[in-house]
mmCIF file of C-alpha atoms in Angstrom:
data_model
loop_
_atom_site.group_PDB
_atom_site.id
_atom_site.type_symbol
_atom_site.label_atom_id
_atom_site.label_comp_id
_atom_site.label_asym_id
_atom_site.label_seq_id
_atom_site.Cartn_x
_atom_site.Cartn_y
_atom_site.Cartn_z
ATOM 1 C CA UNK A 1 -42.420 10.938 0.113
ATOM 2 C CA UNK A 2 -46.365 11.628 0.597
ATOM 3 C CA UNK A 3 -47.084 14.974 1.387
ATOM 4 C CA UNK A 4 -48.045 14.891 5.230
ATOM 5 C CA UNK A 5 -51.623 16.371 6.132
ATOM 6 C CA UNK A 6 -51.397 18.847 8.882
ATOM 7 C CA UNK A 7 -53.237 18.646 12.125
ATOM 8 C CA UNK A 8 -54.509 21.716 14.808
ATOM 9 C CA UNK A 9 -51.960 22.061 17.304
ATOM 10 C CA UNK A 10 -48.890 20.790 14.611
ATOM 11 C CA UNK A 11 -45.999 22.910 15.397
ATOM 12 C CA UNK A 12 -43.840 24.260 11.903
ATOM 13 C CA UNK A 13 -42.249 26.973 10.275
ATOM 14 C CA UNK A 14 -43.416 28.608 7.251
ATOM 15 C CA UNK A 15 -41.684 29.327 4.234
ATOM 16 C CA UNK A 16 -41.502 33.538 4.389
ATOM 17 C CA UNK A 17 -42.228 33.337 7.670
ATOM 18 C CA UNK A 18 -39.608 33.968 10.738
ATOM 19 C CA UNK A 19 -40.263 31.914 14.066
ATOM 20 C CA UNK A 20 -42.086 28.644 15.272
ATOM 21 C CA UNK A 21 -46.143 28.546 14.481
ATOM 22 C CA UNK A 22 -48.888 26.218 15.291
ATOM 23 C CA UNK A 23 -51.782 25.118 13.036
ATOM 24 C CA UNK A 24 -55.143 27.066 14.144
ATOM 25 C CA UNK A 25 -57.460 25.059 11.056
ATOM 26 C CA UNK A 26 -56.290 22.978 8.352
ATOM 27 C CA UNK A 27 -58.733 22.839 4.906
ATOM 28 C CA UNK A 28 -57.935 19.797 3.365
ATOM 29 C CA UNK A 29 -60.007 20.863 0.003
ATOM 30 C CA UNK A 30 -57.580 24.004 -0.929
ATOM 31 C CA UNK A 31 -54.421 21.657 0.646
ATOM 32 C CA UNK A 32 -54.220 25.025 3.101
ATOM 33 C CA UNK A 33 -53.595 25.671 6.581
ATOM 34 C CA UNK A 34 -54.534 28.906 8.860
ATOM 35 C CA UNK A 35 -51.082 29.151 11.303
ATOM 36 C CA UNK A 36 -50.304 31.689 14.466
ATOM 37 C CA UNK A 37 -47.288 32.000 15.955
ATOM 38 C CA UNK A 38 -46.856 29.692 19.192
ATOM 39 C CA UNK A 39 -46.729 33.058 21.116
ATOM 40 C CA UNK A 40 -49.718 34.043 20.566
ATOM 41 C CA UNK A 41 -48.561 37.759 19.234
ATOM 42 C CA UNK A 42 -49.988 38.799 15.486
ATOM 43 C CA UNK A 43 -53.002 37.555 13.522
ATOM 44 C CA UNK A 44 -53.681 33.963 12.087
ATOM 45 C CA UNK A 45 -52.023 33.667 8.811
ATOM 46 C CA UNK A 46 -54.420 32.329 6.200
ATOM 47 C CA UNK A 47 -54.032 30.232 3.477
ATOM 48 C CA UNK A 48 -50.279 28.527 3.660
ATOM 49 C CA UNK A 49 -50.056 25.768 1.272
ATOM 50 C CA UNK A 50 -49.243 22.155 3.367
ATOM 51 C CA UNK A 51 -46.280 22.512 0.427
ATOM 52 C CA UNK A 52 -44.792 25.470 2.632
ATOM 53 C CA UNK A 53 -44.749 23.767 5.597
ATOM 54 C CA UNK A 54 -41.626 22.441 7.570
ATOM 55 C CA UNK A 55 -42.917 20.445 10.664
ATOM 56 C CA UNK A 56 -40.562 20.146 13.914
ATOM 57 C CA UNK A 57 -39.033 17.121 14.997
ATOM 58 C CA UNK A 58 -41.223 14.181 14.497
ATOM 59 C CA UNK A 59 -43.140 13.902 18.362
ATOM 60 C CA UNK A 60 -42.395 11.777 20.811
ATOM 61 C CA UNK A 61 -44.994 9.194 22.476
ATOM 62 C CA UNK A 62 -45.672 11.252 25.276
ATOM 63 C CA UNK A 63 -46.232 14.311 22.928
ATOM 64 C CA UNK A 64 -48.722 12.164 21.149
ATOM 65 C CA UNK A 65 -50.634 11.166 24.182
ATOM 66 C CA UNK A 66 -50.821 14.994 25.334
ATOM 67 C CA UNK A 67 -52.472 15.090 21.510
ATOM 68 C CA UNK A 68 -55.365 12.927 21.622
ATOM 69 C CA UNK A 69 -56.235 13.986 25.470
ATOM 70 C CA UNK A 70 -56.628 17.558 23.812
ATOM 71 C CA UNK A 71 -58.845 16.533 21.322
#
């Protein structure tokens, strides 16, 4: 299975990490991601490898359209 590339706005957990977060920046030279959690509480965790990353269920079409308006 190809390691997945994470995009801003992906919602995952984080191995070490308790609770839901979304991806703030993603730096696709170092394979890293900057994550908050999706509540907005505590500072932006630097540096997770994409390795440490568990994405929620897959999105929906509607989720994707809500996506690419945001962008």
């Amino acid at each position: 299975m190809a390691l997945r590339i994470p995009r801003e706005h992906d919602r995952v957990t984080a191995q070490g990490r308790n609770g839901v977060l979304a991806v703030v920046a993603v730096d696709k030279k170092s394979k890293t991601a900057d994550l908050q959690f999706v509540t907005g509480n505590g500072p932006v965790v630097q540096g997770v490898p994409w390795t440490a990353l568990h994405y929620m269920d897959e999105e929906d079409s509607s989720q994707a359209a809500l996506r690419e308006l945001a962008q």
